[in-house]
Amino acid sequence: MPECHSTNDLAAQIVRQPSTNEGTVVITDKQTMGRGQRGNYWRTEPGKNLTFSVVLKPAFVEPKNQFLLTMVISLAVHDLIQSGLNCAAFIKWPNDIMIERKKVCGILIENQLKGNEITHSIAGIGLNVNQKHFEFPSATSLAQVLNKQFYLPSLVDDLLENIEARYLMLRSGKFTELKAAYVSVLYWKGEPHTFSIQGLTLKGIISGVDAAGKLLIDFGERERAFDIKEVEYLE
Ligand code: BTN
């Protein structure tokens, strides 16, 4: 689409038609009402970045394992940057992609459940590519870090190939391998850092994620698991 409000919203509309195939991609140069996590907006300069959504139909994934989809999509973006572009990147739990301690990519995965089945999943990706100036100092782009401009159509092709490869791993039941790959590139893992937890500032060390995808932080005396709303990264 030359322009649309949100590729996630448009994909959710399209997927209601039974003829919509798994793998359908909605992509735009200009997203006018991009949505982020926790009800935030996702704003980027038109024509300079990747903003797209992929329709998946992961009926083979049990809802209790839905975090596997987060691993698949974030690993695919991580693969693109780390292996494809040879640039060190990390996954900030649950699914922000970080380069040089700044966010280069946000992911919004919206799963539709029916009974005990994920009927479809819309995986929305906002990857900052050629944009050089950002509203927030905590944001960056591939161009800012690697000092070159990218041709968006080939970058999206590469990223879609990575998504397919990681998704096929999921489909063939390689859960342990996916989790190991995800945990191995977790941002701040194994380093002492400060977190805000229920109004308290606590020092701890990220050790991984549990089976439900909760973040595990080791506070010395014990390890605790956190949901997205329960923990904030400080420094
Ligand atoms: C985040 O808050 O980090 C998630 C941002 C996700 C943005 C992408 S851009 C393409 C897709 N369409 C949306 O409305 N949001 C996602």
PDB file of N, CA, C and O in Angstrom, residues 133-192:
ATOM      1  N   HIS A 133      17.206  10.828  11.741  1.00  0.00           N
ATOM      2  CA  HIS A 133      16.868  11.639  12.919  1.00  0.00           C
ATOM      3  C   HIS A 133      15.653  11.059  13.618  1.00  0.00           C
ATOM      4  O   HIS A 133      14.677  10.690  12.962  1.00  0.00           O
ATOM      5  N   PHE A 134      15.733  10.997  14.944  1.00  0.00           N
ATOM      6  CA  PHE A 134      14.664  10.376  15.727  1.00  0.00           C
ATOM      7  C   PHE A 134      14.191  11.295  16.836  1.00  0.00           C
ATOM      8  O   PHE A 134      14.964  12.076  17.400  1.00  0.00           O
ATOM      9  N   GLU A 135      12.891  11.130  17.135  1.00  0.00           N
ATOM     10  CA  GLU A 135      12.243  11.861  18.229  1.00  0.00           C
ATOM     11  C   GLU A 135      12.911  11.503  19.568  1.00  0.00           C
ATOM     12  O   GLU A 135      13.069  12.331  20.442  1.00  0.00           O
ATOM     13  N   PHE A 136      13.271  10.231  19.728  1.00  0.00           N
ATOM     14  CA  PHE A 136      13.843   9.760  20.995  1.00  0.00           C
ATOM     15  C   PHE A 136      15.314   9.404  20.828  1.00  0.00           C
ATOM     16  O   PHE A 136      15.676   8.729  19.857  1.00  0.00           O
ATOM     17  N   PRO A 137      16.163   9.809  21.795  1.00  0.00           N
ATOM     18  CA  PRO A 137      17.592   9.464  21.685  1.00  0.00           C
ATOM     19  C   PRO A 137      17.848   7.964  21.833  1.00  0.00           C
ATOM     20  O   PRO A 137      18.921   7.486  21.480  1.00  0.00           O
ATOM     21  N   SER A 138      16.840   7.245  22.323  1.00  0.00           N
ATOM     22  CA  SER A 138      17.007   5.796  22.510  1.00  0.00           C
ATOM     23  C   SER A 138      16.726   4.998  21.232  1.00  0.00           C
ATOM     24  O   SER A 138      16.748   3.777  21.254  1.00  0.00           O
ATOM     25  N   ALA A 139      16.444   5.712  20.118  1.00  0.00           N
ATOM     26  CA  ALA A 139      16.162   5.017  18.848  1.00  0.00           C
ATOM     27  C   ALA A 139      17.341   5.161  17.900  1.00  0.00           C
ATOM     28  O   ALA A 139      18.075   6.147  17.936  1.00  0.00           O
ATOM     29  N   THR A 140      17.503   4.167  17.047  1.00  0.00           N
ATOM     30  CA  THR A 140      18.545   4.255  16.021  1.00  0.00           C
ATOM     31  C   THR A 140      18.052   3.569  14.745  1.00  0.00           C
ATOM     32  O   THR A 140      16.921   3.076  14.691  1.00  0.00           O
ATOM     33  N   SER A 141      18.903   3.571  13.727  1.00  0.00           N
ATOM     34  CA  SER A 141      18.548   2.909  12.461  1.00  0.00           C
ATOM     35  C   SER A 141      19.784   2.209  11.916  1.00  0.00           C
ATOM     36  O   SER A 141      20.911   2.485  12.355  1.00  0.00           O
ATOM     37  N   LEU A 142      19.563   1.364  10.933  1.00  0.00           N
ATOM     38  CA  LEU A 142      20.697   0.669  10.304  1.00  0.00           C
ATOM     39  C   LEU A 142      21.636   1.688   9.669  1.00  0.00           C
ATOM     40  O   LEU A 142      22.857   1.578   9.775  1.00  0.00           O
ATOM     41  N   ALA A 143      21.052   2.720   9.025  1.00  0.00           N
ATOM     42  CA  ALA A 143      21.883   3.730   8.354  1.00  0.00           C
ATOM     43  C   ALA A 143      22.731   4.506   9.361  1.00  0.00           C
ATOM     44  O   ALA A 143      23.897   4.812   9.091  1.00  0.00           O
ATOM     45  N   GLN A 144      22.128   4.786  10.522  1.00  0.00           N
ATOM     46  CA  GLN A 144      22.864   5.544  11.528  1.00  0.00           C
ATOM     47  C   GLN A 144      24.060   4.743  12.050  1.00  0.00           C
ATOM     48  O   GLN A 144      25.145   5.274  12.217  1.00  0.00           O
ATOM     49  N   VAL A 145      23.853   3.457  12.252  1.00  0.00           N
ATOM     50  CA  VAL A 145      24.913   2.633  12.826  1.00  0.00           C
ATOM     51  C   VAL A 145      25.938   2.228  11.763  1.00  0.00           C
ATOM     52  O   VAL A 145      27.145   2.241  12.014  1.00  0.00           O
ATOM     53  N   LEU A 146      25.450   1.865  10.596  1.00  0.00           N
ATOM     54  CA  LEU A 146      26.369   1.294   9.591  1.00  0.00           C
ATOM     55  C   LEU A 146      26.828   2.327   8.564  1.00  0.00           C
ATOM     56  O   LEU A 146      27.605   2.001   7.656  1.00  0.00           O
ATOM     57  N   ASN A 147      26.304   3.546   8.708  1.00  0.00           N
ATOM     58  CA  ASN A 147      26.742   4.639   7.858  1.00  0.00           C
ATOM     59  C   ASN A 147      26.590   4.379   6.375  1.00  0.00           C
ATOM     60  O   ASN A 147      27.483   4.699   5.576  1.00  0.00           O
ATOM     61  N   LYS A 148      25.491   3.753   5.999  1.00  0.00           N
ATOM     62  CA  LYS A 148      25.188   3.606   4.573  1.00  0.00           C
ATOM     63  C   LYS A 148      23.682   3.522   4.390  1.00  0.00           C
ATOM     64  O   LYS A 148      22.959   3.292   5.359  1.00  0.00           O
ATOM     65  N   GLN A 149      23.246   3.722   3.156  1.00  0.00           N
ATOM     66  CA  GLN A 149      21.820   3.652   2.858  1.00  0.00           C
ATOM     67  C   GLN A 149      21.496   2.256   2.333  1.00  0.00           C
ATOM     68  O   GLN A 149      22.338   1.605   1.705  1.00  0.00           O
ATOM     69  N   PHE A 150      20.296   1.799   2.598  1.00  0.00           N
ATOM     70  CA  PHE A 150      19.888   0.459   2.171  1.00  0.00           C
ATOM     71  C   PHE A 150      18.765   0.539   1.148  1.00  0.00           C
ATOM     72  O   PHE A 150      17.940   1.447   1.196  1.00  0.00           O
ATOM     73  N   TYR A 151      18.747  -0.455   0.262  1.00  0.00           N
ATOM     74  CA  TYR A 151      17.676  -0.565  -0.727  1.00  0.00           C
ATOM     75  C   TYR A 151      16.568  -1.401  -0.086  1.00  0.00           C
ATOM     76  O   TYR A 151      16.753  -2.599   0.183  1.00  0.00           O
ATOM     77  N   LEU A 152      15.446  -0.749   0.214  1.00  0.00           N
ATOM     78  CA  LEU A 152      14.408  -1.390   1.035  1.00  0.00           C
ATOM     79  C   LEU A 152      13.840  -2.687   0.433  1.00  0.00           C
ATOM     80  O   LEU A 152      13.650  -3.663   1.169  1.00  0.00           O
ATOM     81  N   PRO A 153      13.576  -2.742  -0.897  1.00  0.00           N
ATOM     82  CA  PRO A 153      12.989  -3.990  -1.416  1.00  0.00           C
ATOM     83  C   PRO A 153      13.869  -5.230  -1.186  1.00  0.00           C
ATOM     84  O   PRO A 153      13.347  -6.301  -0.873  1.00  0.00           O
ATOM     85  N   SER A 154      15.193  -5.106  -1.311  1.00  0.00           N
ATOM     86  CA  SER A 154      15.983  -6.335  -1.071  1.00  0.00           C
ATOM     87  C   SER A 154      16.103  -6.639   0.417  1.00  0.00           C
ATOM     88  O   SER A 154      16.167  -7.802   0.808  1.00  0.00           O
ATOM     89  N   LEU A 155      16.081  -5.593   1.240  1.00  0.00           N
ATOM     90  CA  LEU A 155      16.149  -5.828   2.685  1.00  0.00           C
ATOM     91  C   LEU A 155      14.903  -6.581   3.160  1.00  0.00           C
ATOM     92  O   LEU A 155      14.986  -7.524   3.952  1.00  0.00           O
ATOM     93  N   VAL A 156      13.755  -6.186   2.633  1.00  0.00           N
ATOM     94  CA  VAL A 156      12.521  -6.863   3.058  1.00  0.00           C
ATOM     95  C   VAL A 156      12.500  -8.307   2.534  1.00  0.00           C
ATOM     96  O   VAL A 156      12.040  -9.214   3.231  1.00  0.00           O
ATOM     97  N   ASP A 157      13.029  -8.520   1.345  1.00  0.00           N
ATOM     98  CA  ASP A 157      13.119  -9.900   0.817  1.00  0.00           C
ATOM     99  C   ASP A 157      13.944 -10.766   1.751  1.00  0.00           C
ATOM    100  O   ASP A 157      13.557 -11.884   2.099  1.00  0.00           O
ATOM    101  N   ASP A 158      15.095 -10.246   2.159  1.00  0.00           N
ATOM    102  CA  ASP A 158      15.976 -11.012   3.052  1.00  0.00           C
ATOM    103  C   ASP A 158      15.285 -11.290   4.388  1.00  0.00           C
ATOM    104  O   ASP A 158      15.363 -12.393   4.918  1.00  0.00           O
ATOM    105  N   LEU A 159      14.610 -10.276   4.888  1.00  0.00           N
ATOM    106  CA  LEU A 159      13.945 -10.446   6.185  1.00  0.00           C
ATOM    107  C   LEU A 159      12.809 -11.465   6.088  1.00  0.00           C
ATOM    108  O   LEU A 159      12.641 -12.307   6.978  1.00  0.00           O
ATOM    109  N   LEU A 160      12.070 -11.434   4.994  1.00  0.00           N
ATOM    110  CA  LEU A 160      10.977 -12.410   4.833  1.00  0.00           C
ATOM    111  C   LEU A 160      11.525 -13.829   4.715  1.00  0.00           C
ATOM    112  O   LEU A 160      10.942 -14.778   5.233  1.00  0.00           O
ATOM    113  N   GLU A 161      12.678 -13.961   4.076  1.00  0.00           N
ATOM    114  CA  GLU A 161      13.306 -15.296   3.997  1.00  0.00           C
ATOM    115  C   GLU A 161      13.688 -15.781   5.389  1.00  0.00           C
ATOM    116  O   GLU A 161      13.513 -16.945   5.725  1.00  0.00           O
ATOM    117  N   ASN A 162      14.229 -14.869   6.198  1.00  0.00           N
ATOM    118  CA  ASN A 162      14.591 -15.238   7.576  1.00  0.00           C
ATOM    119  C   ASN A 162      13.365 -15.622   8.390  1.00  0.00           C
ATOM    120  O   ASN A 162      13.415 -16.568   9.183  1.00  0.00           O
ATOM    121  N   ILE A 163      12.279 -14.878   8.189  1.00  0.00           N
ATOM    122  CA  ILE A 163      11.043 -15.196   8.929  1.00  0.00           C
ATOM    123  C   ILE A 163      10.582 -16.600   8.534  1.00  0.00           C
ATOM    124  O   ILE A 163      10.242 -17.425   9.385  1.00  0.00           O
ATOM    125  N   GLU A 164      10.620 -16.879   7.244  1.00  0.00           N
ATOM    126  CA  GLU A 164      10.182 -18.206   6.783  1.00  0.00           C
ATOM    127  C   GLU A 164      11.066 -19.300   7.401  1.00  0.00           C
ATOM    128  O   GLU A 164      10.572 -20.308   7.902  1.00  0.00           O
ATOM    129  N   ALA A 165      12.375 -19.067   7.391  1.00  0.00           N
ATOM    130  CA  ALA A 165      13.301 -20.093   7.906  1.00  0.00           C
ATOM    131  C   ALA A 165      13.045 -20.354   9.391  1.00  0.00           C
ATOM    132  O   ALA A 165      12.957 -21.505   9.836  1.00  0.00           O
ATOM    133  N   ARG A 166      12.894 -19.298  10.164  1.00  0.00           N
ATOM    134  CA  ARG A 166      12.651 -19.464  11.608  1.00  0.00           C
ATOM    135  C   ARG A 166      11.258 -20.057  11.853  1.00  0.00           C
ATOM    136  O   ARG A 166      11.068 -20.852  12.774  1.00  0.00           O
ATOM    137  N   TYR A 167      10.293 -19.671  11.045  1.00  0.00           N
ATOM    138  CA  TYR A 167       8.932 -20.200  11.202  1.00  0.00           C
ATOM    139  C   TYR A 167       8.896 -21.697  10.875  1.00  0.00           C
ATOM    140  O   TYR A 167       8.195 -22.474  11.529  1.00  0.00           O
ATOM    141  N   LEU A 168       9.666 -22.101   9.875  1.00  0.00           N
ATOM    142  CA  LEU A 168       9.717 -23.533   9.523  1.00  0.00           C
ATOM    143  C   LEU A 168      10.377 -24.339  10.633  1.00  0.00           C
ATOM    144  O   LEU A 168      10.028 -25.496  10.860  1.00  0.00           O
ATOM    145  N   MET A 169      11.324 -23.719  11.335  1.00  0.00           N
ATOM    146  CA  MET A 169      11.911 -24.391  12.506  1.00  0.00           C
ATOM    147  C   MET A 169      10.822 -24.638  13.550  1.00  0.00           C
ATOM    148  O   MET A 169      10.749 -25.704  14.163  1.00  0.00           O
ATOM    149  N   LEU A 170       9.984 -23.640  13.738  1.00  0.00           N
ATOM    150  CA  LEU A 170       8.898 -23.761  14.712  1.00  0.00           C
ATOM    151  C   LEU A 170       7.937 -24.872  14.277  1.00  0.00           C
ATOM    152  O   LEU A 170       7.547 -25.723  15.064  1.00  0.00           O
ATOM    153  N   ARG A 171       7.603 -24.844  12.989  1.00  0.00           N
ATOM    154  CA  ARG A 171       6.647 -25.833  12.472  1.00  0.00           C
ATOM    155  C   ARG A 171       7.196 -27.254  12.603  1.00  0.00           C
ATOM    156  O   ARG A 171       6.460 -28.200  12.786  1.00  0.00           O
ATOM    157  N   SER A 172       8.527 -27.392  12.518  1.00  0.00           N
ATOM    158  CA  SER A 172       9.075 -28.747  12.645  1.00  0.00           C
ATOM    159  C   SER A 172       9.439 -29.082  14.097  1.00  0.00           C
ATOM    160  O   SER A 172      10.142 -30.048  14.357  1.00  0.00           O
ATOM    161  N   GLY A 173       8.946 -28.269  15.025  1.00  0.00           N
ATOM    162  CA  GLY A 173       9.043 -28.617  16.453  1.00  0.00           C
ATOM    163  C   GLY A 173      10.394 -28.362  17.096  1.00  0.00           C
ATOM    164  O   GLY A 173      10.677 -28.902  18.157  1.00  0.00           O
ATOM    165  N   LYS A 174      11.223 -27.510  16.471  1.00  0.00           N
ATOM    166  CA  LYS A 174      12.559 -27.253  17.039  1.00  0.00           C
ATOM    167  C   LYS A 174      12.479 -26.188  18.139  1.00  0.00           C
ATOM    168  O   LYS A 174      13.146 -25.139  18.065  1.00  0.00           O
ATOM    169  N   PHE A 175      11.674 -26.458  19.149  1.00  0.00           N
ATOM    170  CA  PHE A 175      11.440 -25.474  20.214  1.00  0.00           C
ATOM    171  C   PHE A 175      12.706 -25.197  21.019  1.00  0.00           C
ATOM    172  O   PHE A 175      13.016 -24.059  21.343  1.00  0.00           O
ATOM    173  N   THR A 176      13.412 -26.272  21.359  1.00  0.00           N
ATOM    174  CA  THR A 176      14.604 -26.120  22.206  1.00  0.00           C
ATOM    175  C   THR A 176      15.650 -25.278  21.493  1.00  0.00           C
ATOM    176  O   THR A 176      16.287 -24.401  22.092  1.00  0.00           O
ATOM    177  N   GLU A 177      15.813 -25.545  20.196  1.00  0.00           N
ATOM    178  CA  GLU A 177      16.799 -24.805  19.404  1.00  0.00           C
ATOM    179  C   GLU A 177      16.430 -23.318  19.304  1.00  0.00           C
ATOM    180  O   GLU A 177      17.287 -22.439  19.438  1.00  0.00           O
ATOM    181  N   LEU A 178      15.141 -23.055  19.100  1.00  0.00           N
ATOM    182  CA  LEU A 178      14.684 -21.664  18.998  1.00  0.00           C
ATOM    183  C   LEU A 178      14.914 -20.931  20.316  1.00  0.00           C
ATOM    184  O   LEU A 178      15.412 -19.814  20.342  1.00  0.00           O
ATOM    185  N   LYS A 179      14.567 -21.613  21.407  1.00  0.00           N
ATOM    186  CA  LYS A 179      14.723 -20.961  22.712  1.00  0.00           C
ATOM    187  C   LYS A 179      16.201 -20.700  23.011  1.00  0.00           C
ATOM    188  O   LYS A 179      16.561 -19.627  23.506  1.00  0.00           O
ATOM    189  N   ALA A 180      17.048 -21.674  22.689  1.00  0.00           N
ATOM    190  CA  ALA A 180      18.485 -21.497  22.942  1.00  0.00           C
ATOM    191  C   ALA A 180      19.027 -20.323  22.130  1.00  0.00           C
ATOM    192  O   ALA A 180      19.801 -19.500  22.646  1.00  0.00           O
ATOM    193  N   ALA A 181      18.599 -20.225  20.874  1.00  0.00           N
ATOM    194  CA  ALA A 181      19.075 -19.121  20.023  1.00  0.00           C
ATOM    195  C   ALA A 181      18.596 -17.785  20.585  1.00  0.00           C
ATOM    196  O   ALA A 181      19.352 -16.808  20.641  1.00  0.00           O
ATOM    197  N   TYR A 182      17.339 -17.747  21.011  1.00  0.00           N
ATOM    198  CA  TYR A 182      16.752 -16.509  21.556  1.00  0.00           C
ATOM    199  C   TYR A 182      17.492 -16.069  22.829  1.00  0.00           C
ATOM    200  O   TYR A 182      17.926 -14.922  22.938  1.00  0.00           O
ATOM    201  N   VAL A 183      17.637 -17.021  23.756  1.00  0.00           N
ATOM    202  CA  VAL A 183      18.258 -16.683  25.046  1.00  0.00           C
ATOM    203  C   VAL A 183      19.724 -16.268  24.858  1.00  0.00           C
ATOM    204  O   VAL A 183      20.230 -15.391  25.563  1.00  0.00           O
ATOM    205  N   SER A 184      20.381 -16.866  23.873  1.00  0.00           N
ATOM    206  CA  SER A 184      21.811 -16.576  23.690  1.00  0.00           C
ATOM    207  C   SER A 184      22.059 -15.127  23.255  1.00  0.00           C
ATOM    208  O   SER A 184      23.161 -14.621  23.408  1.00  0.00           O
ATOM    209  N   VAL A 185      21.021 -14.463  22.714  1.00  0.00           N
ATOM    210  CA  VAL A 185      21.242 -13.079  22.262  1.00  0.00           C
ATOM    211  C   VAL A 185      20.391 -12.079  23.048  1.00  0.00           C
ATOM    212  O   VAL A 185      20.137 -10.969  22.596  1.00  0.00           O
ATOM    213  N   LEU A 186      19.959 -12.507  24.234  1.00  0.00           N
ATOM    214  CA  LEU A 186      19.141 -11.612  25.074  1.00  0.00           C
ATOM    215  C   LEU A 186      19.965 -10.436  25.585  1.00  0.00           C
ATOM    216  O   LEU A 186      21.042 -10.617  26.161  1.00  0.00           O
ATOM    217  N   TYR A 187      19.428  -9.259  25.398  1.00  0.00           N
ATOM    218  CA  TYR A 187      20.036  -8.009  25.850  1.00  0.00           C
ATOM    219  C   TYR A 187      20.178  -8.020  27.371  1.00  0.00           C
ATOM    220  O   TYR A 187      19.220  -8.366  28.070  1.00  0.00           O
ATOM    221  N   TRP A 188      21.337  -7.663  27.876  1.00  0.00           N
ATOM    222  CA  TRP A 188      21.655  -7.550  29.306  1.00  0.00           C
ATOM    223  C   TRP A 188      21.773  -8.895  30.012  1.00  0.00           C
ATOM    224  O   TRP A 188      21.907  -8.946  31.226  1.00  0.00           O
ATOM    225  N   LYS A 189      21.690 -10.002  29.270  1.00  0.00           N
ATOM    226  CA  LYS A 189      21.737 -11.302  29.952  1.00  0.00           C
ATOM    227  C   LYS A 189      23.101 -11.515  30.615  1.00  0.00           C
ATOM    228  O   LYS A 189      24.143 -11.221  30.021  1.00  0.00           O
ATOM    229  N   GLY A 190      23.057 -11.992  31.855  1.00  0.00           N
ATOM    230  CA  GLY A 190      24.291 -12.329  32.552  1.00  0.00           C
ATOM    231  C   GLY A 190      25.060 -11.137  33.099  1.00  0.00           C
ATOM    232  O   GLY A 190      26.143 -11.303  33.643  1.00  0.00           O
ATOM    233  N   GLU A 191      24.484  -9.920  32.960  1.00  0.00           N
ATOM    234  CA  GLU A 191      25.175  -8.715  33.476  1.00  0.00           C
ATOM    235  C   GLU A 191      24.330  -8.106  34.588  1.00  0.00           C
ATOM    236  O   GLU A 191      23.106  -8.074  34.468  1.00  0.00           O
ATOM    237  N   PRO A 192      24.950  -7.576  35.645  1.00  0.00           N
ATOM    238  CA  PRO A 192      24.153  -6.928  36.678  1.00  0.00           C
ATOM    239  C   PRO A 192      23.567  -5.602  36.179  1.00  0.00           C
ATOM    240  O   PRO A 192      24.297  -4.788  35.605  1.00  0.00           O
TER     241      PRO A 192
END
